[in-house]
Coordinates of C-alpha atoms in Angstrom, one line a residue:
X80 CA -8.3 45.3 -48.8
X81 CA -8.7 41.9 -50.2
X82 CA -11.8 40.9 -52.2
X83 CA -11.4 37.2 -51.3
X84 CA -13.9 35.9 -48.9
X85 CA -12.4 34.2 -45.8
X86 CA -12.3 30.5 -46.0
X87 CA -14.8 28.6 -43.9
X88 CA -13.6 26.9 -40.8
X89 CA -12.7 23.3 -41.3
X90 CA -15.4 20.9 -40.4
X91 CA -14.4 18.7 -37.5
X92 CA -15.6 15.1 -37.5
X93 CA -16.8 13.6 -34.4
X94 CA -14.2 12.2 -32.1
X95 CA -13.6 8.5 -32.3
X96 CA -13.6 6.8 -29.0
X97 CA -10.1 5.9 -27.8
X98 CA -10.4 2.2 -28.2
X99 CA -6.6 1.6 -27.7
X100 CA -6.9 3.3 -24.3
X101 CA -9.9 1.2 -23.3
X102 CA -8.2 -2.0 -24.5
X103 CA -5.1 -1.2 -22.5
X104 CA -7.2 -0.5 -19.4
X105 CA -9.1 -3.8 -19.8
X106 CA -6.0 -5.8 -20.4
X107 CA -4.3 -4.2 -17.4
X108 CA -7.3 -4.9 -15.2
X109 CA -7.6 -8.5 -16.3
X110 CA -3.8 -9.1 -15.7
X111 CA -4.2 -7.6 -12.2
X112 CA -7.2 -9.6 -11.4
X113 CA -5.4 -12.8 -12.6
X114 CA -2.4 -12.0 -10.5
X115 CA -4.6 -11.2 -7.4
X116 CA -6.6 -14.4 -7.9
X117 CA -3.4 -16.5 -8.0
X118 CA -2.0 -14.6 -5.0
X119 CA -5.3 -15.0 -3.1
X120 CA -5.3 -18.8 -3.8
X121 CA -1.7 -19.1 -2.5
X122 CA -2.6 -17.1 0.6
X123 CA -5.6 -19.3 1.1
X124 CA -3.4 -22.4 0.8
X125 CA -1.0 -20.9 3.3
X126 CA -3.7 -20.5 5.9
X127 CA -5.3 -23.8 5.2
X128 CA -2.1 -25.8 5.3
X129 CA -1.9 -27.8 8.4
X130 CA -2.2 -31.2 10.0
X131 CA -3.6 -32.5 13.3
X132 CA -0.4 -31.5 15.0
X133 CA 0.6 -28.0 14.0
X134 CA 4.2 -28.4 15.2
X135 CA 4.9 -31.0 12.5
X136 CA 7.5 -29.7 10.0
X137 CA 5.4 -30.5 6.9
X138 CA 2.6 -28.0 7.9
X139 CA 5.1 -25.2 8.5
X140 CA 7.0 -26.0 5.2
X141 CA 3.8 -26.1 3.1
X142 CA 2.5 -22.9 4.6
X143 CA 5.8 -21.2 4.2
X144 CA 6.1 -22.2 0.5
X145 CA 2.6 -21.0 -0.3
X146 CA 3.1 -17.7 1.5
X147 CA 6.6 -17.3 0.1
X148 CA 5.4 -17.7 -3.4
X149 CA 2.5 -15.2 -2.8
X150 CA 4.9 -12.4 -1.8
X151 CA 6.8 -12.0 -5.1
X152 CA 3.6 -12.2 -7.1
X153 CA 2.1 -9.5 -4.8
X154 CA 5.2 -7.4 -5.5
X155 CA 4.9 -7.7 -9.3
X156 CA 1.2 -7.0 -9.1
X157 CA 1.9 -3.9 -7.0
X158 CA 4.3 -2.6 -9.5
X159 CA 1.9 -3.2 -12.3
X160 CA -0.8 -1.5 -10.3
X161 CA 1.5 1.5 -9.8
X162 CA 2.2 1.8 -13.5
X163 CA -1.5 1.6 -14.4
X164 CA -2.6 4.1 -11.8
X165 CA 0.2 6.5 -12.8
X166 CA -0.9 6.2 -16.4
X167 CA -4.5 7.2 -15.3
X168 CA -5.9 3.9 -16.5
X169 CA -7.1 2.6 -13.1
X170 CA -8.3 4.2 -9.8
X171 CA -6.2 4.4 -6.7
X172 CA -8.3 1.8 -4.8
X173 CA -6.5 -0.9 -6.9
X174 CA -3.6 -0.4 -4.5
X175 CA -5.7 -2.0 -1.7
X176 CA -5.6 -5.5 -3.2
X177 CA -1.8 -6.0 -3.2
X178 CA -1.5 -4.4 0.2
X179 CA -4.1 -6.7 1.8
X180 CA -2.8 -9.9 0.1
X181 CA 0.9 -9.0 0.8
X182 CA 0.1 -8.2 4.4
X183 CA -1.8 -11.5 4.8
X184 CA 1.1 -13.5 3.3
X185 CA 3.7 -11.7 5.4
X186 CA 1.7 -12.3 8.6
X187 CA 1.4 -16.0 7.7
X188 CA 5.2 -16.2 7.3
X189 CA 5.9 -14.4 10.6
X190 CA 3.4 -13.9 13.4
X191 CA 0.8 -16.5 12.3
X192 CA 3.2 -19.3 11.2
X193 CA 2.1 -22.7 12.2

């Protein structure tokens, strides 16, 4: 038998909050909100573009340009959302925003075109 006393368990310091994780979540959410704001504005412009005569080519062109620009931004924001949700930084309800905005832009380009 050994006469040496067992060493005391190491003292654990309190856990520091994961500030890098929180900062990443905040930056990701801000980027997504910025992308959704731009997309929402473009979809709004697509639906508001029009003249007194809806068959004029200018109204259709302006609406198509705005909705056409909204679709790639929606795609990028959907991919960013997927990455942040898979990483566990954001909740799954964030998928709803790109789906709704993308669907609205797609409908304006196809069924609801001026």
